[in-house]
mmCIF file of C-alpha atoms and ligand atoms in Angstrom:
data_model
loop_
_atom_site.group_PDB
_atom_site.id
_atom_site.type_symbol
_atom_site.label_atom_id
_atom_site.label_comp_id
_atom_site.label_asym_id
_atom_site.label_seq_id
_atom_site.Cartn_x
_atom_site.Cartn_y
_atom_site.Cartn_z
ATOM 1 C CA MET A 1 197.983 28.042 179.369
ATOM 2 C CA ILE A 2 198.913 26.111 176.248
ATOM 3 C CA LEU A 3 196.719 23.033 176.221
ATOM 4 C CA ILE A 4 197.993 19.963 174.343
ATOM 5 C CA ILE A 5 195.683 16.999 173.914
ATOM 6 C CA ALA A 6 197.904 13.922 174.252
ATOM 7 C CA GLU A 7 197.977 11.282 171.565
ATOM 8 C CA HIS A 8 198.735 7.790 172.823
ATOM 9 C CA LYS A 9 198.380 4.176 171.771
ATOM 10 C CA ASP A 10 198.608 0.872 173.657
ATOM 11 C CA GLY A 11 199.657 2.579 176.881
ATOM 12 C CA GLN A 12 202.460 4.579 175.244
ATOM 13 C CA LEU A 13 202.567 8.304 174.670
ATOM 14 C CA SER A 14 202.949 8.962 170.929
ATOM 15 C CA LYS A 15 205.958 10.829 169.615
ATOM 16 C CA SER A 16 203.517 13.394 168.189
ATOM 17 C CA THR A 17 202.730 14.551 171.752
ATOM 18 C CA ALA A 18 206.406 15.314 172.471
ATOM 19 C CA GLU A 19 206.535 17.078 169.085
ATOM 20 C CA MET A 20 203.590 19.290 170.105
ATOM 21 C CA VAL A 21 205.329 20.113 173.385
ATOM 22 C CA GLN A 22 208.386 21.174 171.392
ATOM 23 C CA ALA A 23 206.216 23.231 169.016
ATOM 24 C CA ALA A 24 204.636 24.968 172.024
ATOM 25 C CA ARG A 25 207.968 25.707 173.707
ATOM 26 C CA ALA A 26 209.662 26.912 170.519
ATOM 27 C CA SER A 27 206.742 29.218 169.658
ATOM 28 C CA GLY A 28 207.515 31.644 172.468
ATOM 29 C CA GLN A 29 203.941 31.690 173.805
ATOM 30 C CA SER A 30 203.446 32.418 177.466
ATOM 31 C CA GLY A 31 201.767 30.105 179.967
ATOM 32 C CA PRO A 32 202.450 26.601 181.243
ATOM 33 C CA VAL A 33 202.666 23.810 178.675
ATOM 34 C CA THR A 34 199.824 21.592 179.839
ATOM 35 C CA VAL A 35 199.162 18.099 178.505
ATOM 36 C CA LEU A 36 195.657 16.653 178.831
ATOM 37 C CA VAL A 37 195.539 12.845 178.815
ATOM 38 C CA LEU A 38 192.149 11.366 177.949
ATOM 39 C CA GLY A 39 191.597 7.625 178.147
ATOM 40 C CA SER A 40 191.055 4.607 180.329
ATOM 41 C CA GLY A 41 193.962 3.075 182.260
ATOM 42 C CA VAL A 42 196.273 5.893 181.218
ATOM 43 C CA ASN A 43 198.421 6.109 184.335
ATOM 44 C CA GLU A 44 201.606 5.218 182.508
ATOM 45 C CA VAL A 45 200.825 7.614 179.629
ATOM 46 C CA ALA A 46 200.356 10.446 182.152
ATOM 47 C CA ASN A 47 203.678 9.552 183.805
ATOM 48 C CA GLN A 48 205.402 9.732 180.428
ATOM 49 C CA ALA A 49 203.789 13.107 179.661
ATOM 50 C CA ALA A 50 204.993 14.421 183.026
ATOM 51 C CA GLN A 51 208.594 14.065 181.793
ATOM 52 C CA PHE A 52 208.035 16.757 179.110
ATOM 53 C CA ALA A 53 205.216 19.045 180.214
ATOM 54 C CA ASP A 54 204.894 21.751 182.885
ATOM 55 C CA GLN A 55 201.695 20.117 184.147
ATOM 56 C CA VAL A 56 199.553 17.127 183.237
ATOM 57 C CA LEU A 57 195.763 16.913 183.469
ATOM 58 C CA VAL A 58 194.305 13.419 183.508
ATOM 59 C CA ALA A 59 190.799 12.175 182.782
ATOM 60 C CA ASP A 60 191.015 8.415 183.337
ATOM 61 C CA ARG A 61 187.540 6.969 182.817
ATOM 62 C CA PRO A 62 186.110 3.817 181.248
ATOM 63 C CA GLU A 63 183.947 5.934 178.880
ATOM 64 C CA LEU A 64 187.167 7.294 177.412
ATOM 65 C CA ALA A 65 188.517 3.861 176.460
ATOM 66 C CA GLN A 66 187.645 4.499 172.826
ATOM 67 C CA TYR A 67 188.254 7.689 170.870
ATOM 68 C CA SER A 68 185.113 9.534 169.850
ATOM 69 C CA ALA A 69 185.103 12.908 168.085
ATOM 70 C CA GLU A 70 182.048 14.052 170.059
ATOM 71 C CA VAL A 71 183.546 13.133 173.426
ATOM 72 C CA TRP A 72 187.067 14.419 172.676
ATOM 73 C CA THR A 73 185.566 17.704 171.429
ATOM 74 C CA ALA A 74 183.574 18.152 174.631
ATOM 75 C CA ALA A 75 186.557 17.283 176.837
ATOM 76 C CA ALA A 76 189.055 19.542 175.062
ATOM 77 C CA ALA A 77 186.624 22.480 174.947
ATOM 78 C CA GLN A 78 185.693 22.178 178.636
ATOM 79 C CA ILE A 79 189.299 22.092 179.819
ATOM 80 C CA ALA A 80 190.266 24.913 177.455
ATOM 81 C CA GLN A 81 187.462 27.060 178.857
ATOM 82 C CA GLN A 82 188.178 26.207 182.494
ATOM 83 C CA GLY A 83 191.911 26.868 182.087
ATOM 84 C CA GLN A 84 191.415 29.883 179.792
ATOM 85 C CA ALA A 85 193.818 28.312 177.323
ATOM 86 C CA ASN A 86 195.321 30.727 174.835
ATOM 87 C CA THR A 87 196.195 27.842 172.513
ATOM 88 C CA VAL A 88 194.731 24.360 172.137
ATOM 89 C CA MET A 89 197.104 22.034 170.287
ATOM 90 C CA ILE A 90 195.874 18.816 168.717
ATOM 91 C CA GLY A 91 197.859 16.253 166.705
ATOM 92 C CA GLY A 92 197.447 16.358 162.949
ATOM 93 C CA SER A 93 196.500 12.684 162.922
ATOM 94 C CA ARG A 94 193.330 11.500 161.266
ATOM 95 C CA SER A 95 191.361 11.698 164.508
ATOM 96 C CA GLY A 96 192.954 15.009 165.488
ATOM 97 C CA ARG A 97 191.965 16.600 162.215
ATOM 98 C CA GLU A 98 188.485 15.209 162.744
ATOM 99 C CA TYR A 99 187.743 16.811 166.109
ATOM 100 C CA ALA A 100 189.987 19.915 166.114
ATOM 101 C CA PRO A 101 187.639 22.005 163.913
ATOM 102 C CA ARG A 102 184.764 21.025 166.223
ATOM 103 C CA VAL A 103 186.723 22.262 169.231
ATOM 104 C CA ALA A 104 187.341 25.535 167.384
ATOM 105 C CA VAL A 105 183.623 25.940 166.701
ATOM 106 C CA ARG A 106 182.779 25.110 170.327
ATOM 107 C CA LEU A 107 185.256 27.747 171.558
ATOM 108 C CA ASP A 108 184.410 30.250 168.822
ATOM 109 C CA ALA A 109 188.139 30.217 168.061
ATOM 110 C CA PRO A 110 190.160 30.493 164.830
ATOM 111 C CA TYR A 111 191.635 27.232 163.582
ATOM 112 C CA LEU A 112 195.202 26.900 162.277
ATOM 113 C CA GLU A 113 195.541 23.642 160.397
ATOM 114 C CA ASP A 114 198.563 21.366 159.941
ATOM 115 C CA ALA A 115 201.197 23.715 161.394
ATOM 116 C CA ILE A 116 204.806 23.063 160.389
ATOM 117 C CA ALA A 117 206.047 26.171 162.270
ATOM 118 C CA LEU A 118 204.483 28.242 165.060
ATOM 119 C CA GLN A 119 205.472 31.638 166.390
ATOM 120 C CA ALA A 120 203.912 33.966 168.946
ATOM 121 C CA VAL A 121 203.705 37.451 167.412
ATOM 122 C CA ASP A 122 202.277 40.749 168.599
ATOM 123 C CA GLY A 123 198.623 40.108 169.278
ATOM 124 C CA GLY A 124 198.447 36.589 167.992
ATOM 125 C CA LEU A 125 199.873 33.313 166.830
ATOM 126 C CA GLN A 126 201.478 32.799 163.456
ATOM 127 C CA SER A 127 201.671 29.420 161.783
ATOM 128 C CA GLN A 128 203.021 28.021 158.548
ATOM 129 C CA ARG A 129 201.489 25.195 156.586
ATOM 130 C CA TYR A 130 201.962 23.611 153.200
ATOM 131 C CA SER A 131 199.320 24.042 150.592
ATOM 132 C CA TYR A 132 198.871 23.053 146.928
ATOM 133 C CA LEU A 133 200.659 19.713 147.451
ATOM 134 C CA ALA A 134 203.396 21.555 149.349
ATOM 135 C CA ARG A 135 204.323 23.746 146.386
ATOM 136 C CA VAL A 136 203.307 26.721 148.516
ATOM 137 C CA THR A 137 204.189 27.413 152.146
ATOM 138 C CA GLU A 138 201.507 29.653 153.570
ATOM 139 C CA THR A 139 201.808 31.838 156.667
ATOM 140 C CA GLN A 140 198.649 32.496 158.648
ATOM 141 C CA GLN A 141 198.073 34.655 161.674
ATOM 142 C CA ALA A 142 195.294 34.165 164.199
ATOM 143 C CA SER A 143 194.413 36.927 166.626
ATOM 144 C CA ALA A 144 191.949 35.820 169.290
ATOM 145 C CA PRO A 145 191.933 34.982 172.999
ATOM 146 C CA THR A 146 191.986 31.261 172.134
ATOM 147 C CA VAL A 147 193.395 29.626 168.999
ATOM 148 C CA VAL A 148 193.041 25.959 168.013
ATOM 149 C CA VAL A 149 195.974 24.412 166.107
ATOM 150 C CA THR A 150 196.663 21.019 164.594
ATOM 151 C CA VAL A 151 200.361 20.179 164.328
ATOM 152 C CA LYS A 152 201.683 18.190 161.373
ATOM 153 C CA PRO A 153 203.263 14.951 162.627
ATOM 154 C CA GLY A 154 207.020 14.879 162.069
ATOM 155 C CA ALA A 155 207.326 18.633 161.469
ATOM 156 C CA PHE A 156 208.936 19.284 164.878
ATOM 157 C CA GLN A 157 211.644 17.449 166.792
ATOM 158 C CA PRO A 158 210.175 15.764 169.896
ATOM 159 C CA ALA A 159 210.815 17.764 173.083
ATOM 160 C CA ALA A 160 213.556 16.490 175.337
ATOM 161 C CA ALA A 161 212.584 15.455 178.868
ATOM 162 C CA THR A 162 212.820 18.416 181.252
ATOM 163 C CA GLY A 163 214.625 16.371 183.903
ATOM 164 C CA GLN A 164 211.760 17.071 186.287
ATOM 165 C CA THR A 165 208.446 15.348 186.833
ATOM 166 C CA ALA A 166 205.468 17.637 186.309
ATOM 167 C CA GLU A 167 202.503 17.653 188.704
ATOM 168 C CA GLN A 168 199.487 15.586 187.640
ATOM 169 C CA TYR A 169 195.887 16.635 188.342
ATOM 170 C CA ASP A 170 192.697 14.622 187.888
ATOM 171 C CA VAL A 171 190.022 16.574 186.057
ATOM 172 C CA GLU A 172 186.244 16.292 186.150
ATOM 173 C CA LEU A 173 184.448 16.347 182.824
ATOM 174 C CA GLU A 174 180.846 16.338 181.683
ATOM 175 C CA LEU A 175 180.883 13.973 178.762
ATOM 176 C CA PRO A 176 178.123 13.395 176.203
ATOM 177 C CA GLN A 177 176.924 9.939 175.236
ATOM 178 C CA PRO A 178 178.600 9.408 171.829
ATOM 179 C CA ARG A 179 176.125 8.864 169.014
ATOM 180 C CA LEU A 180 178.701 7.181 166.833
ATOM 181 C CA GLN A 181 180.877 4.268 167.859
ATOM 182 C CA VAL A 182 183.483 2.113 166.157
ATOM 183 C CA THR A 183 181.914 -1.324 166.181
ATOM 184 C CA GLY A 184 184.740 -3.256 164.507
ATOM 185 C CA LYS A 185 188.401 -2.881 163.818
ATOM 186 C CA ASN A 186 190.675 -4.973 161.663
ATOM 187 C CA GLU A 187 194.159 -3.763 162.349
ATOM 188 C CA GLU A 188 197.190 -4.789 160.340
ATOM 189 C CA LYS A 189 199.864 -5.872 162.797
ATOM 190 C CA LEU A 190 203.175 -4.189 162.186
ATOM 191 C CA ASP A 191 206.239 -6.168 163.184
ATOM 192 C CA ARG A 192 208.412 -3.107 163.039
ATOM 193 C CA VAL A 193 208.265 0.415 164.377
ATOM 194 C CA SER A 194 205.929 2.771 162.504
ATOM 195 C CA LEU A 195 207.308 5.620 160.401
ATOM 196 C CA SER A 196 205.977 8.303 162.749
ATOM 197 C CA GLU A 197 207.589 6.702 165.821
ATOM 198 C CA ALA A 198 210.881 5.509 164.313
ATOM 199 C CA ASP A 199 214.191 7.010 165.339
ATOM 200 C CA ILE A 200 215.904 5.355 162.362
ATOM 201 C CA ILE A 201 214.229 5.099 158.960
ATOM 202 C CA VAL A 202 215.479 3.104 155.988
ATOM 203 C CA THR A 203 213.884 4.285 152.752
ATOM 204 C CA GLY A 204 214.050 2.605 149.393
ATOM 205 C CA GLY A 205 213.768 4.352 146.042
ATOM 206 C CA ARG A 206 213.389 3.153 142.476
ATOM 207 C CA GLY A 207 217.114 2.347 142.493
ATOM 208 C CA VAL A 208 216.508 -0.778 144.584
ATOM 209 C CA GLY A 209 215.114 -2.301 141.388
ATOM 210 C CA SER A 210 212.040 -4.338 142.338
ATOM 211 C CA ALA A 211 209.513 -5.169 145.054
ATOM 212 C CA GLU A 212 211.490 -8.327 145.882
ATOM 213 C CA ASN A 213 214.733 -6.400 146.178
ATOM 214 C CA PHE A 214 212.936 -3.865 148.370
ATOM 215 C CA SER A 215 212.049 -6.642 150.811
ATOM 216 C CA THR A 216 215.544 -8.079 150.833
ATOM 217 C CA LEU A 217 217.523 -4.837 150.965
ATOM 218 C CA VAL A 218 215.326 -2.162 152.562
ATOM 219 C CA GLU A 219 213.336 -4.322 154.963
ATOM 220 C CA GLY A 220 216.436 -6.418 155.613
ATOM 221 C CA LEU A 221 218.490 -3.409 156.694
ATOM 222 C CA ALA A 222 215.549 -1.898 158.609
ATOM 223 C CA ASP A 223 215.090 -5.111 160.592
ATOM 224 C CA ALA A 224 218.799 -5.396 161.305
ATOM 225 C CA LEU A 225 218.763 -1.837 162.690
ATOM 226 C CA GLY A 226 215.333 -1.935 164.388
ATOM 227 C CA ALA A 227 214.259 0.846 162.001
ATOM 228 C CA GLY A 228 211.045 1.903 160.261
ATOM 229 C CA VAL A 229 210.587 1.510 156.498
ATOM 230 C CA GLY A 230 209.920 4.357 154.076
ATOM 231 C CA ALA A 231 209.495 4.569 150.316
ATOM 232 C CA THR A 232 209.600 7.190 147.592
ATOM 233 C CA ARG A 233 206.578 8.002 145.514
ATOM 234 C CA ALA A 234 208.148 6.257 142.503
ATOM 235 C CA VAL A 235 208.198 3.046 144.534
ATOM 236 C CA VAL A 236 204.626 3.516 145.759
ATOM 237 C CA ASP A 237 203.391 4.360 142.244
ATOM 238 C CA ALA A 238 205.076 1.197 140.961
ATOM 239 C CA GLY A 239 202.992 -0.775 143.471
ATOM 240 C CA TRP A 240 206.053 -2.133 145.305
ATOM 241 C CA ARG A 241 205.010 -0.597 148.637
ATOM 242 C CA PRO A 242 201.823 0.785 150.250
ATOM 243 C CA TYR A 243 201.106 4.514 150.275
ATOM 244 C CA GLY A 244 201.357 4.538 154.085
ATOM 245 C CA GLU A 245 205.142 4.243 153.708
ATOM 246 C CA GLN A 246 205.537 7.187 151.303
ATOM 247 C CA VAL A 247 207.785 9.954 152.564
ATOM 248 C CA GLY A 248 207.600 13.405 151.026
ATOM 249 C CA GLN A 249 205.335 16.227 150.029
ATOM 250 C CA THR A 250 202.362 14.013 149.312
ATOM 251 C CA GLY A 251 203.333 11.414 151.888
ATOM 252 C CA LYS A 252 204.541 11.578 155.474
ATOM 253 C CA THR A 253 206.875 14.158 156.993
ATOM 254 C CA VAL A 254 209.519 12.533 159.174
ATOM 255 C CA GLN A 255 212.379 13.795 161.280
ATOM 256 C CA PRO A 256 214.223 10.751 162.654
ATOM 257 C CA GLY A 257 217.679 10.672 164.210
ATOM 258 C CA ALA A 258 218.970 8.838 161.142
ATOM 259 C CA TYR A 259 217.471 8.594 157.646
ATOM 260 C CA ILE A 260 219.076 6.055 155.338
ATOM 261 C CA ALA A 261 218.148 6.493 151.667
ATOM 262 C CA LEU A 262 218.847 3.562 149.339
ATOM 263 C CA GLY A 263 218.607 4.211 145.600
ATOM 264 C CA VAL A 264 216.755 7.494 146.155
ATOM 265 C CA SER A 265 217.559 10.369 143.785
ATOM 266 C CA GLY A 266 216.556 13.145 146.209
ATOM 267 C CA ALA A 267 213.831 14.979 144.296
ATOM 268 C CA VAL A 268 212.638 18.166 146.041
ATOM 269 C CA GLN A 269 209.271 16.578 146.717
ATOM 270 C CA HIS A 270 211.018 13.786 148.616
ATOM 271 C CA LEU A 271 213.436 16.094 150.438
ATOM 272 C CA SER A 272 210.595 18.222 151.797
ATOM 273 C CA GLY A 273 209.403 15.219 153.801
ATOM 274 C CA MET A 274 212.729 14.156 155.332
ATOM 275 C CA GLY A 275 215.180 17.043 154.952
ATOM 276 C CA LYS A 276 215.069 17.900 158.660
ATOM 277 C CA SER A 277 216.296 14.447 159.736
ATOM 278 C CA LYS A 278 219.249 14.710 162.092
ATOM 279 C CA TYR A 279 221.627 12.551 160.026
ATOM 280 C CA ILE A 280 221.030 11.615 156.414
ATOM 281 C CA VAL A 281 222.894 8.699 154.873
ATOM 282 C CA ALA A 282 222.613 8.061 151.137
ATOM 283 C CA ILE A 283 223.675 5.171 148.952
ATOM 284 C CA ASN A 284 223.362 5.867 145.248
ATOM 285 C CA LYS A 285 225.398 4.760 142.235
ATOM 286 C CA ASP A 286 225.196 8.234 140.685
ATOM 287 C CA ALA A 287 227.697 10.579 142.362
ATOM 288 C CA ASP A 288 225.715 13.578 141.046
ATOM 289 C CA ALA A 289 222.385 12.480 142.577
ATOM 290 C CA PRO A 290 220.823 15.461 144.432
ATOM 291 C CA ILE A 291 220.424 13.381 147.617
ATOM 292 C CA PHE A 292 224.181 13.787 148.197
ATOM 293 C CA LYS A 293 223.674 17.566 148.573
ATOM 294 C CA VAL A 294 221.724 16.998 151.797
ATOM 295 C CA ALA A 295 223.466 13.810 152.983
ATOM 296 C CA ASP A 296 225.793 13.861 155.987
ATOM 297 C CA TYR A 297 227.292 10.545 154.881
ATOM 298 C CA GLY A 298 227.226 9.217 151.342
ATOM 299 C CA ILE A 299 228.344 6.069 149.589
ATOM 300 C CA VAL A 300 228.595 6.100 145.795
ATOM 301 C CA GLY A 301 227.900 2.548 144.778
ATOM 302 C CA ASP A 302 225.430 -0.174 143.956
ATOM 303 C CA VAL A 303 222.831 -0.941 146.654
ATOM 304 C CA ASN A 304 222.969 -4.605 145.621
ATOM 305 C CA GLU A 305 226.574 -4.798 146.757
ATOM 306 C CA ILE A 306 226.661 -2.368 149.674
ATOM 307 C CA VAL A 307 223.415 -3.080 151.492
ATOM 308 C CA PRO A 308 223.946 -6.861 152.001
ATOM 309 C CA ALA A 309 227.362 -6.031 153.479
ATOM 310 C CA LEU A 310 225.724 -3.450 155.799
ATOM 311 C CA ILE A 311 223.071 -5.958 156.872
ATOM 312 C CA GLN A 312 225.802 -8.480 157.607
ATOM 313 C CA ALA A 313 227.782 -5.920 159.607
ATOM 314 C CA SER A 314 224.715 -4.777 161.591
ATOM 315 C CA ARG A 315 223.836 -8.250 162.853
HETATM 316 P P1 LIG B 1 214.396 8.147 140.801
HETATM 317 O O1 LIG B 1 214.302 9.617 140.737
HETATM 318 O O2 LIG B 1 214.157 7.364 139.582
HETATM 319 O O3 LIG B 1 215.804 7.804 141.443
HETATM 320 C C1 LIG B 1 216.341 6.526 141.535
HETATM 321 C C2 LIG B 1 217.784 6.702 142.004
HETATM 322 O O4 LIG B 1 218.348 5.423 142.227
HETATM 323 C C3 LIG B 1 218.690 7.406 141.000
HETATM 324 O O5 LIG B 1 219.321 8.505 141.629
HETATM 325 C C4 LIG B 1 219.704 6.344 140.590
HETATM 326 O O6 LIG B 1 221.004 6.882 140.390
HETATM 327 C C5 LIG B 1 219.684 5.420 141.780
HETATM 328 N N1 LIG B 1 220.021 4.041 141.468
HETATM 329 C C6 LIG B 1 219.584 3.275 140.422
HETATM 330 N N2 LIG B 1 220.066 2.022 140.507
HETATM 331 C C7 LIG B 1 220.838 1.981 141.633
HETATM 332 C C8 LIG B 1 221.617 0.982 142.264
HETATM 333 N N3 LIG B 1 221.656 -0.271 141.771
HETATM 334 N N4 LIG B 1 222.304 1.300 143.379
HETATM 335 C C9 LIG B 1 222.270 2.557 143.894
HETATM 336 N N5 LIG B 1 221.540 3.556 143.332
HETATM 337 C C10 LIG B 1 220.832 3.270 142.226
HETATM 338 N N6 LIG B 1 208.279 11.773 145.625
HETATM 339 C C11 LIG B 1 208.405 11.275 146.877
HETATM 340 O O7 LIG B 1 209.319 10.489 147.157
HETATM 341 N N7 LIG B 1 207.490 11.609 147.842
HETATM 342 C C12 LIG B 1 206.469 12.443 147.633
HETATM 343 O O8 LIG B 1 205.677 12.679 148.548
HETATM 344 C C13 LIG B 1 206.333 13.024 146.332
HETATM 345 N N8 LIG B 1 205.336 13.897 146.060
HETATM 346 C C14 LIG B 1 205.286 14.475 144.831
HETATM 347 C C15 LIG B 1 204.314 15.459 144.566
HETATM 348 C C16 LIG B 1 204.253 16.078 143.331
HETATM 349 C C17 LIG B 1 203.237 17.142 143.097
HETATM 350 C C18 LIG B 1 205.168 15.686 142.308
HETATM 351 C C19 LIG B 1 205.115 16.347 140.961
HETATM 352 C C20 LIG B 1 206.108 14.701 142.535
HETATM 353 C C21 LIG B 1 206.176 14.078 143.781
HETATM 354 N N9 LIG B 1 207.128 13.085 144.068
HETATM 355 C C22 LIG B 1 207.263 12.620 145.333
HETATM 356 C C23 LIG B 1 207.940 12.472 142.994
HETATM 357 C C24 LIG B 1 209.364 13.010 142.906
HETATM 358 O O9 LIG B 1 209.382 14.145 142.048
HETATM 359 C C25 LIG B 1 210.318 11.949 142.319
HETATM 360 O O10 LIG B 1 209.814 11.521 141.073
HETATM 361 C C26 LIG B 1 210.508 10.722 143.205
HETATM 362 O O11 LIG B 1 210.816 11.122 144.517
HETATM 363 C C27 LIG B 1 211.647 9.880 142.645
HETATM 364 O O12 LIG B 1 211.728 8.701 143.373
HETATM 365 P P2 LIG B 1 213.083 7.860 143.395
HETATM 366 O O13 LIG B 1 214.171 8.683 144.003
HETATM 367 O O14 LIG B 1 212.751 6.549 144.010
HETATM 368 O O15 LIG B 1 213.346 7.535 141.860
#
């Protein structure tokens, strides 16, 4: 089987889980696509996973209320061994990248990191990943009975629902007592959808002019559309926006249904993070800006004139 460890937050399955399901299906590997949901009170998450997967395994226990690398490692390795998984897929989130190598060690398995493409080949699994700040795309091949993979968030389209509801099975696990616990958390509350979950993203580039203009134009349009907010590196380097919003080679990879770029030139390093978006809309006053080469819809004009009119029209 292909074992996917679900990522979820606040009772909702994360988009990254549906992306892993898609990566598994598109890879051509054999075996049922199996999602393992670990957590406490995760009934609804398991129901959501059942819309995409071939089967869902659920460990719903109070000890799993909080993520712990030690516990997640033990759980993933046990289920992989019991189910003789040929592939264990883990999200390329911060926590995923923390425990995935441990799972690989536990299973004595090769570890493919940060996959942006996956393909079953004769005698193994091939993956691509960026390296050297995405200047190089590297192909790796792992040949072993079990392979552990982390999947780069945003690199795959989320899988569509199968139209059927997969069977769910409760699983028994022997879990260790974690020796490390998070004892405090100060979380910034986001009023809008996060970049990794957004189906529409409005991104501002240096062309929006200033941090204040960014708030008025980019955040204004994003809020009118219920979209996430992205930024170019030029904007982040200027201190107008936090690094967490940077899209591109050294930022996040996104693949929303619609990507709206305001005052963004379209440098290759930016395009590599958003070029697979379904529809790209660009507004730029320079008709020769490279962003227009990838845009499905383009407006040549000043963001200061066009965006307020768009915000008005979207309300
Ligand atoms: P600019 O290139 O300055 O473009 C601004 C655009 O706004 C221009 O096209 C201009 O015509 C237009 N404009 C100006 N005024 C207006 C107006 N009033 N109305 C409409 N349009 C207007 N960049 C990223 O974004 N993400 C990355 O992850 C990233 N990683 C990098 C990694 C490396 C190793 C390197 C070397 C570079 C990286 N960069 C990255 C930087 C990248 O090369 C570009 O410098 C950057 O993307 C440019 O940002 P920008 O489009 O906002 O600015």
